[in-house]
């Protein structure tokens, strides 16, 4: 099934959840532009989630998604809100969504897990995932171990559900490439990080815009590998071998970046930051990315040759 039909959206363009950043203004702007906005719940309480859902619904009548990062300690508070007041789509990440599938499917919520490899993609398809996001290590934030270029075609060959490519996509050429690899849609984070609608200090957006192709670095190990812009904090994180110091430096560091603390913040962003050059309204970003989505005419021409 086409991703646009599955999600009832105009363009197969998902704004990836960004912890503490993809708040209702961005979500509504992306959905109103014909993509799918996805709300972060990283810092939500049950009450703030209820309020955020109300704010989004007042700003758009289009579908939107909510992200549950399953490492979060607040999942047990948030899930009841999403069961009592169901949302169109839940994107799960950073953990095993198996215990939550049945309840979410019962309230007709479409569940789309973010996955790092083929084995997990197959498990999610068996559990009833409507699609998966195959996220490569080019992405900003917490990352897996495979690249988008290698991961997407292998996942697309392994499952019968739509595959959404994520990691390193911020241009219409990137969107075209994702479709050529077998993706049915794209999930984009870094390009939306600098949208006008994000609650992020100008200094954060400016660092993204100024970044070059090799402007990011990965810190941490295992499930805690994080890609962010090279800053004084990442230098310190890479220099330490002491887990206690690493933890002290990291704790709260994304929030410090969001408020513009250049010295101590973790400015999460993907490798494609070097191609992100302007602060723009989310609508412009969606419209630009949509130019890379193959049209039916492209498919017919592709079949002819
Ligand atoms: C600042 C930032 C925060 C992120 N936070 C989350 C998150 O809370 N949950 C999640 O599933 N993905 C998160 N991501 C990943 C995005 O949803 C998306 O998959 C990724 O950014 C795509 O790669 P790109 O950055 O190359 O566009 C984050 C990405 C960034 C840049």
Tab-separated table of C-alpha atoms and ligand atoms in Angstrom:
chain	number	residue	atom	x	y	z
A	1	UNK	CA	0.000	0.000	0.000
A	2	UNK	CA	1.178	3.533	-0.708
A	3	UNK	CA	2.343	5.286	2.455
A	4	UNK	CA	0.195	8.297	1.624
A	5	UNK	CA	-2.931	6.090	1.567
A	6	UNK	CA	-1.919	4.273	4.734
A	7	UNK	CA	-1.399	7.498	6.687
A	8	UNK	CA	-3.955	9.662	4.832
A	9	UNK	CA	-1.343	12.288	3.990
A	10	UNK	CA	-0.524	14.160	0.794
A	11	UNK	CA	3.249	13.570	0.674
A	12	UNK	CA	5.179	10.543	2.023
A	13	UNK	CA	7.288	12.842	4.177
A	14	UNK	CA	7.502	12.278	7.909
A	15	UNK	CA	8.991	14.844	10.270
A	16	UNK	CA	10.999	12.614	12.625
A	17	UNK	CA	10.342	13.045	16.332
A	18	UNK	CA	12.991	15.147	18.043
A	19	UNK	CA	13.223	14.951	21.820
A	20	UNK	CA	12.074	18.209	23.474
A	21	UNK	CA	12.021	19.863	20.000
A	22	UNK	CA	9.163	18.490	17.867
A	23	UNK	CA	6.452	20.284	19.823
A	24	UNK	CA	2.882	21.057	18.663
A	25	UNK	CA	3.761	24.112	16.507
A	26	UNK	CA	6.126	22.092	14.321
A	27	UNK	CA	3.872	19.025	14.252
A	28	UNK	CA	0.840	21.019	13.109
A	29	UNK	CA	2.852	22.993	10.540
A	30	UNK	CA	4.237	19.819	8.936
A	31	UNK	CA	0.855	18.076	8.901
A	32	UNK	CA	-0.848	21.172	7.506
A	33	UNK	CA	1.767	21.229	4.735
A	34	UNK	CA	0.803	17.699	3.667
A	35	UNK	CA	3.496	15.691	5.480
A	36	UNK	CA	3.153	13.947	8.837
A	37	UNK	CA	4.247	15.855	11.941
A	38	UNK	CA	5.368	13.730	14.898
A	39	UNK	CA	5.171	14.947	18.503
A	40	UNK	CA	7.968	14.226	20.977
A	41	UNK	CA	6.924	12.977	24.406
A	42	UNK	CA	10.450	12.833	25.828
A	43	UNK	CA	9.678	15.442	28.477
A	44	UNK	CA	5.894	14.910	28.680
A	45	UNK	CA	3.686	14.166	31.635
A	46	UNK	CA	0.230	12.669	31.144
A	47	UNK	CA	-1.242	16.160	31.546
A	48	UNK	CA	1.163	17.926	29.187
A	49	UNK	CA	0.593	15.211	26.567
A	50	UNK	CA	-3.175	15.752	26.803
A	51	UNK	CA	-2.613	19.495	26.375
A	52	UNK	CA	-0.244	18.985	23.430
A	53	UNK	CA	-2.809	16.766	21.669
A	54	UNK	CA	-5.437	19.454	22.187
A	55	UNK	CA	-3.112	22.145	20.818
A	56	UNK	CA	-2.273	20.092	17.721
A	57	UNK	CA	-5.923	19.275	17.018
A	58	UNK	CA	-6.851	22.948	17.342
A	59	UNK	CA	-4.168	23.823	14.784
A	60	UNK	CA	-4.777	21.082	12.217
A	61	UNK	CA	-7.433	18.610	11.177
A	62	UNK	CA	-4.771	16.538	9.396
A	63	UNK	CA	-3.272	13.286	10.726
A	64	UNK	CA	-0.201	13.476	12.973
A	65	UNK	CA	1.968	11.081	14.945
A	66	UNK	CA	3.272	10.715	18.495
A	67	UNK	CA	6.664	9.239	19.392
A	68	UNK	CA	7.145	6.887	22.316
A	69	UNK	CA	10.840	6.488	23.069
A	70	UNK	CA	10.606	3.273	24.991
A	71	UNK	CA	13.632	3.944	27.211
A	72	UNK	CA	11.696	6.812	28.774
A	73	UNK	CA	10.607	6.207	32.351
A	74	UNK	CA	7.288	8.002	31.699
A	75	UNK	CA	5.840	5.470	29.197
A	76	UNK	CA	3.499	3.985	31.800
A	77	UNK	CA	1.971	7.460	32.342
A	78	UNK	CA	1.698	8.318	28.646
A	79	UNK	CA	0.281	5.117	27.201
A	80	UNK	CA	-3.074	5.432	29.028
A	81	UNK	CA	-3.497	8.931	27.506
A	82	UNK	CA	-2.970	7.525	23.995
A	83	UNK	CA	-5.409	4.687	24.672
A	84	UNK	CA	-8.107	6.988	26.096
A	85	UNK	CA	-7.636	9.601	23.361
A	86	UNK	CA	-6.234	7.681	20.375
A	87	UNK	CA	-3.963	9.376	17.848
A	88	UNK	CA	-3.598	8.376	14.192
A	89	UNK	CA	-0.008	7.073	14.389
A	90	UNK	CA	2.476	6.109	17.115
A	91	UNK	CA	6.164	5.861	16.226
A	92	UNK	CA	8.077	3.714	18.697
A	93	UNK	CA	11.831	3.916	19.117
A	94	UNK	CA	14.715	2.965	21.408
A	95	UNK	CA	13.255	-0.219	22.839
A	96	UNK	CA	10.976	-3.185	22.267
A	97	UNK	CA	7.388	-2.103	21.500
A	98	UNK	CA	5.975	-5.657	21.723
A	99	UNK	CA	4.149	-5.069	25.043
A	100	UNK	CA	2.308	-2.014	23.641
A	101	UNK	CA	1.258	-3.244	20.207
A	102	UNK	CA	-1.969	-5.006	21.100
A	103	UNK	CA	-3.422	-2.086	23.065
A	104	UNK	CA	-2.527	0.489	20.405
A	105	UNK	CA	-3.865	-1.620	17.544
A	106	UNK	CA	-7.113	-2.143	19.494
A	107	UNK	CA	-7.770	1.616	19.481
A	108	UNK	CA	-7.023	1.723	15.714
A	109	UNK	CA	-3.693	3.502	16.097
A	110	UNK	CA	-1.211	2.739	13.324
A	111	UNK	CA	2.078	1.604	14.892
A	112	UNK	CA	5.356	2.325	13.115
A	113	UNK	CA	8.569	1.275	14.878
A	114	UNK	CA	11.938	2.840	14.127
A	115	UNK	CA	14.328	-0.066	13.465
A	116	UNK	CA	18.122	-0.388	13.079
A	117	UNK	CA	18.404	-3.739	11.235
A	118	UNK	CA	16.616	-6.396	9.160
A	119	UNK	CA	16.048	-8.831	12.032
A	120	UNK	CA	14.122	-6.287	14.100
A	121	UNK	CA	12.216	-5.081	11.012
A	122	UNK	CA	10.937	-8.638	10.447
A	123	UNK	CA	9.921	-8.993	14.107
A	124	UNK	CA	7.997	-5.708	13.954
A	125	UNK	CA	6.199	-6.742	10.756
A	126	UNK	CA	5.166	-10.007	12.466
A	127	UNK	CA	3.818	-8.067	15.452
A	128	UNK	CA	1.528	-6.003	13.212
A	129	UNK	CA	3.566	-2.905	12.391
A	130	UNK	CA	1.956	-1.034	9.490
A	131	UNK	CA	5.367	0.185	8.283
A	132	UNK	CA	8.879	0.562	9.665
A	133	UNK	CA	11.329	3.437	9.727
A	134	UNK	CA	14.760	2.117	8.702
A	135	UNK	CA	17.123	4.600	10.321
A	136	UNK	CA	20.760	4.793	9.276
A	137	UNK	CA	23.674	6.023	11.343
A	138	UNK	CA	23.847	9.292	9.404
A	139	UNK	CA	20.952	10.491	11.570
A	140	UNK	CA	21.109	13.018	14.350
A	141	UNK	CA	20.424	11.853	17.917
A	142	UNK	CA	20.618	8.217	19.066
A	143	UNK	CA	21.850	6.010	16.249
A	144	UNK	CA	22.305	2.394	15.234
A	145	UNK	CA	25.217	0.831	13.384
A	146	UNK	CA	24.201	0.589	9.704
A	147	UNK	CA	24.110	3.237	7.004
A	148	UNK	CA	20.900	4.334	5.302
A	149	UNK	CA	22.337	3.357	1.910
A	150	UNK	CA	22.885	-0.267	2.973
A	151	UNK	CA	20.019	-0.669	5.424
A	152	UNK	CA	17.051	0.558	3.381
A	153	UNK	CA	17.302	-1.843	0.400
A	154	UNK	CA	17.924	-4.812	2.693
A	155	UNK	CA	14.928	-4.001	4.890
A	156	UNK	CA	12.764	-3.309	1.815
A	157	UNK	CA	13.686	-6.752	0.440
A	158	UNK	CA	12.950	-8.462	3.771
A	159	UNK	CA	9.478	-7.157	4.697
A	160	UNK	CA	6.190	-6.709	2.854
A	161	UNK	CA	5.200	-3.503	4.649
A	162	UNK	CA	6.241	0.007	3.570
A	163	UNK	CA	9.750	1.060	4.583
A	164	UNK	CA	10.403	4.679	5.490
A	165	UNK	CA	14.048	5.718	5.029
A	166	UNK	CA	15.666	7.934	7.676
A	167	UNK	CA	19.141	9.336	8.086
A	168	UNK	CA	20.934	11.740	5.808
A	169	UNK	CA	17.896	13.005	3.903
A	170	UNK	CA	17.392	16.768	3.690
A	171	UNK	CA	17.147	17.499	-0.029
A	172	UNK	CA	14.926	16.467	-2.895
A	173	UNK	CA	17.861	14.425	-4.282
A	174	UNK	CA	18.000	12.564	-0.964
A	175	UNK	CA	14.281	11.806	-1.221
A	176	UNK	CA	14.748	10.496	-4.775
A	177	UNK	CA	17.644	8.319	-3.609
A	178	UNK	CA	15.534	6.866	-0.785
A	179	UNK	CA	12.809	5.838	-3.234
A	180	UNK	CA	15.438	4.359	-5.578
A	181	UNK	CA	16.588	2.180	-2.661
A	182	UNK	CA	13.072	0.807	-2.207
A	183	UNK	CA	11.688	3.180	0.403
A	184	UNK	CA	8.015	4.177	0.334
A	185	UNK	CA	8.653	7.417	2.189
A	186	UNK	CA	11.217	9.375	4.168
A	187	UNK	CA	11.638	10.491	7.759
A	188	UNK	CA	13.599	13.697	8.184
A	189	UNK	CA	14.954	15.183	11.417
A	190	UNK	CA	17.892	17.561	10.982
A	191	UNK	CA	16.272	19.610	8.187
A	192	UNK	CA	13.221	20.235	10.412
A	193	UNK	CA	15.389	21.046	13.442
A	194	UNK	CA	16.021	24.483	11.930
A	195	UNK	CA	12.397	25.105	10.918
A	196	UNK	CA	10.970	28.412	12.124
A	197	UNK	CA	8.495	26.499	14.292
A	198	UNK	CA	11.005	24.707	16.569
A	199	UNK	CA	11.531	25.989	20.138
A	200	UNK	CA	15.294	25.963	19.720
A	201	UNK	CA	17.714	28.832	20.456
A	202	UNK	CA	19.006	30.687	17.408
A	203	UNK	CA	22.554	29.573	18.322
A	204	UNK	CA	21.520	25.891	17.879
A	205	UNK	CA	20.006	26.582	14.449
A	206	UNK	CA	23.033	28.680	13.507
A	207	UNK	CA	25.442	25.850	14.424
A	208	UNK	CA	23.455	23.458	12.190
A	209	UNK	CA	23.442	25.931	9.312
A	210	UNK	CA	27.182	26.575	9.616
A	211	UNK	CA	28.090	22.885	9.929
A	212	UNK	CA	30.166	21.283	7.198
A	213	UNK	CA	29.922	17.737	5.829
A	214	UNK	CA	32.204	16.433	8.591
A	215	UNK	CA	30.753	18.637	11.310
A	216	UNK	CA	29.226	15.884	13.448
A	217	UNK	CA	30.685	13.245	15.717
A	218	UNK	CA	29.407	10.146	17.536
A	219	UNK	CA	29.836	9.868	21.297
A	220	UNK	CA	28.872	7.021	23.624
A	221	UNK	CA	28.629	3.292	23.052
A	222	UNK	CA	25.963	0.628	22.486
A	223	UNK	CA	22.420	1.951	22.865
A	224	UNK	CA	23.841	5.324	23.912
A	225	UNK	CA	25.592	6.210	20.671
A	226	UNK	CA	24.559	9.783	19.887
A	227	UNK	CA	25.372	11.903	16.843
A	228	UNK	CA	25.752	15.614	17.472
A	229	UNK	CA	27.639	18.614	16.159
A	230	UNK	CA	31.291	18.873	17.199
A	231	UNK	CA	31.335	21.266	20.170
A	232	UNK	CA	33.326	21.767	23.377
A	233	UNK	CA	31.050	19.165	25.033
A	234	UNK	CA	31.708	16.437	22.444
A	235	UNK	CA	35.484	17.084	22.801
A	236	UNK	CA	35.160	16.458	26.543
A	237	UNK	CA	32.948	13.384	26.067
A	238	UNK	CA	35.438	11.866	23.614
A	239	UNK	CA	38.359	12.640	25.921
A	240	UNK	CA	36.982	10.892	29.005
A	241	UNK	CA	37.127	7.177	29.751
A	242	UNK	CA	35.353	7.610	33.093
A	243	UNK	CA	31.657	6.592	32.786
A	244	UNK	CA	30.681	8.740	35.793
A	245	UNK	CA	32.168	11.878	34.240
A	246	UNK	CA	30.584	10.958	30.867
A	247	UNK	CA	27.196	10.644	32.566
A	248	UNK	CA	27.597	13.939	34.437
A	249	UNK	CA	28.538	15.795	31.245
A	250	UNK	CA	25.713	14.214	29.216
A	251	UNK	CA	22.875	14.489	31.671
A	252	UNK	CA	20.512	17.315	30.624
A	253	UNK	CA	22.835	18.306	27.760
A	254	UNK	CA	20.188	18.340	24.981
A	255	UNK	CA	18.080	20.769	27.007
A	256	UNK	CA	21.159	22.966	27.494
A	257	UNK	CA	21.629	23.011	23.695
A	258	UNK	CA	17.973	23.927	23.174
A	259	UNK	CA	18.381	27.008	25.364
A	260	UNK	CA	21.613	27.924	23.559
A	261	UNK	CA	24.393	26.886	25.982
A	262	UNK	CA	27.119	26.404	23.361
A	263	UNK	CA	29.743	25.395	25.917
A	264	UNK	CA	27.771	22.632	27.693
A	265	UNK	CA	24.979	21.618	25.308
A	266	UNK	CA	24.667	18.476	23.173
A	267	UNK	CA	23.702	19.848	19.770
A	268	UNK	CA	22.256	16.694	18.253
A	269	UNK	CA	22.163	16.807	14.444
A	270	UNK	CA	22.791	14.478	11.517
A	271	UNK	CA	25.596	14.293	8.948
A	272	UNK	CA	23.369	16.040	6.405
A	273	UNK	CA	23.576	19.250	8.495
A	274	UNK	CA	26.155	20.453	5.967
A	275	UNK	CA	23.388	20.579	3.347
A	276	UNK	CA	20.969	22.497	5.603
A	277	UNK	CA	21.583	26.162	4.940
A	278	UNK	CA	18.503	28.184	5.883
A	279	UNK	CA	15.969	28.699	8.641
A	280	UNK	CA	12.629	28.275	6.849
A	281	UNK	CA	8.986	27.638	7.656
A	282	UNK	CA	8.244	23.907	7.918
A	283	UNK	CA	5.870	24.247	4.972
A	284	UNK	CA	8.751	25.278	2.667
A	285	UNK	CA	10.821	22.320	3.851
A	286	UNK	CA	7.970	19.877	3.168
A	287	UNK	CA	7.300	21.404	-0.261
A	288	UNK	CA	10.977	21.222	-1.233
A	289	UNK	CA	11.339	17.586	-0.106
A	290	UNK	CA	8.104	16.661	-1.897
A	291	UNK	CA	9.745	17.626	-5.204
A	292	UNK	CA	11.890	14.496	-4.831
A	293	UNK	CA	8.949	12.094	-4.499
A	294	UNK	CA	8.632	10.048	-7.695
A	295	UNK	CA	5.457	10.701	-9.609
A	296	UNK	CA	3.350	8.074	-11.346
A	297	UNK	CA	4.829	9.343	-14.634
A	298	UNK	CA	8.363	8.575	-13.313
A	299	UNK	CA	7.232	5.018	-12.508
A	300	UNK	CA	5.813	4.488	-15.984
A	301	UNK	CA	8.970	5.856	-17.630
A	302	UNK	CA	11.037	3.648	-15.299
A	303	UNK	CA	9.091	0.587	-16.455
A	304	UNK	CA	9.551	1.484	-20.134
A	305	UNK	CA	13.360	1.490	-19.989
B	1	LIG	C1	17.828	16.722	17.700
B	1	LIG	C2	17.270	15.364	17.376
B	1	LIG	C3	16.507	14.696	18.316
B	1	LIG	C4	15.956	13.443	18.016
B	1	LIG	N1	15.147	12.831	18.936
B	1	LIG	C5	14.502	11.678	18.610
B	1	LIG	C6	13.549	11.113	19.491
B	1	LIG	O1	13.267	11.638	20.570
B	1	LIG	N2	12.925	9.964	19.114
B	1	LIG	C7	13.198	9.355	17.923
B	1	LIG	O2	12.606	8.319	17.628
B	1	LIG	N3	14.095	9.881	17.050
B	1	LIG	C8	14.733	11.032	17.364
B	1	LIG	N4	15.586	11.613	16.462
B	1	LIG	C9	15.754	10.991	15.118
B	1	LIG	C10	14.772	11.614	14.095
B	1	LIG	O3	13.439	11.299	14.404
B	1	LIG	C11	15.050	11.137	12.668
B	1	LIG	O4	14.852	9.754	12.521
B	1	LIG	C12	16.477	11.467	12.228
B	1	LIG	O5	16.804	12.782	12.587
B	1	LIG	C13	16.612	11.281	10.727
B	1	LIG	O6	17.910	11.562	10.305
B	1	LIG	P1	18.418	13.052	9.871
B	1	LIG	O7	18.764	13.727	11.170
B	1	LIG	O8	19.624	12.758	9.054
B	1	LIG	O9	17.298	13.699	9.133
B	1	LIG	C14	16.181	12.850	16.753
B	1	LIG	C15	16.962	13.540	15.807
B	1	LIG	C16	17.496	14.782	16.095
B	1	LIG	C17	18.288	15.508	15.048
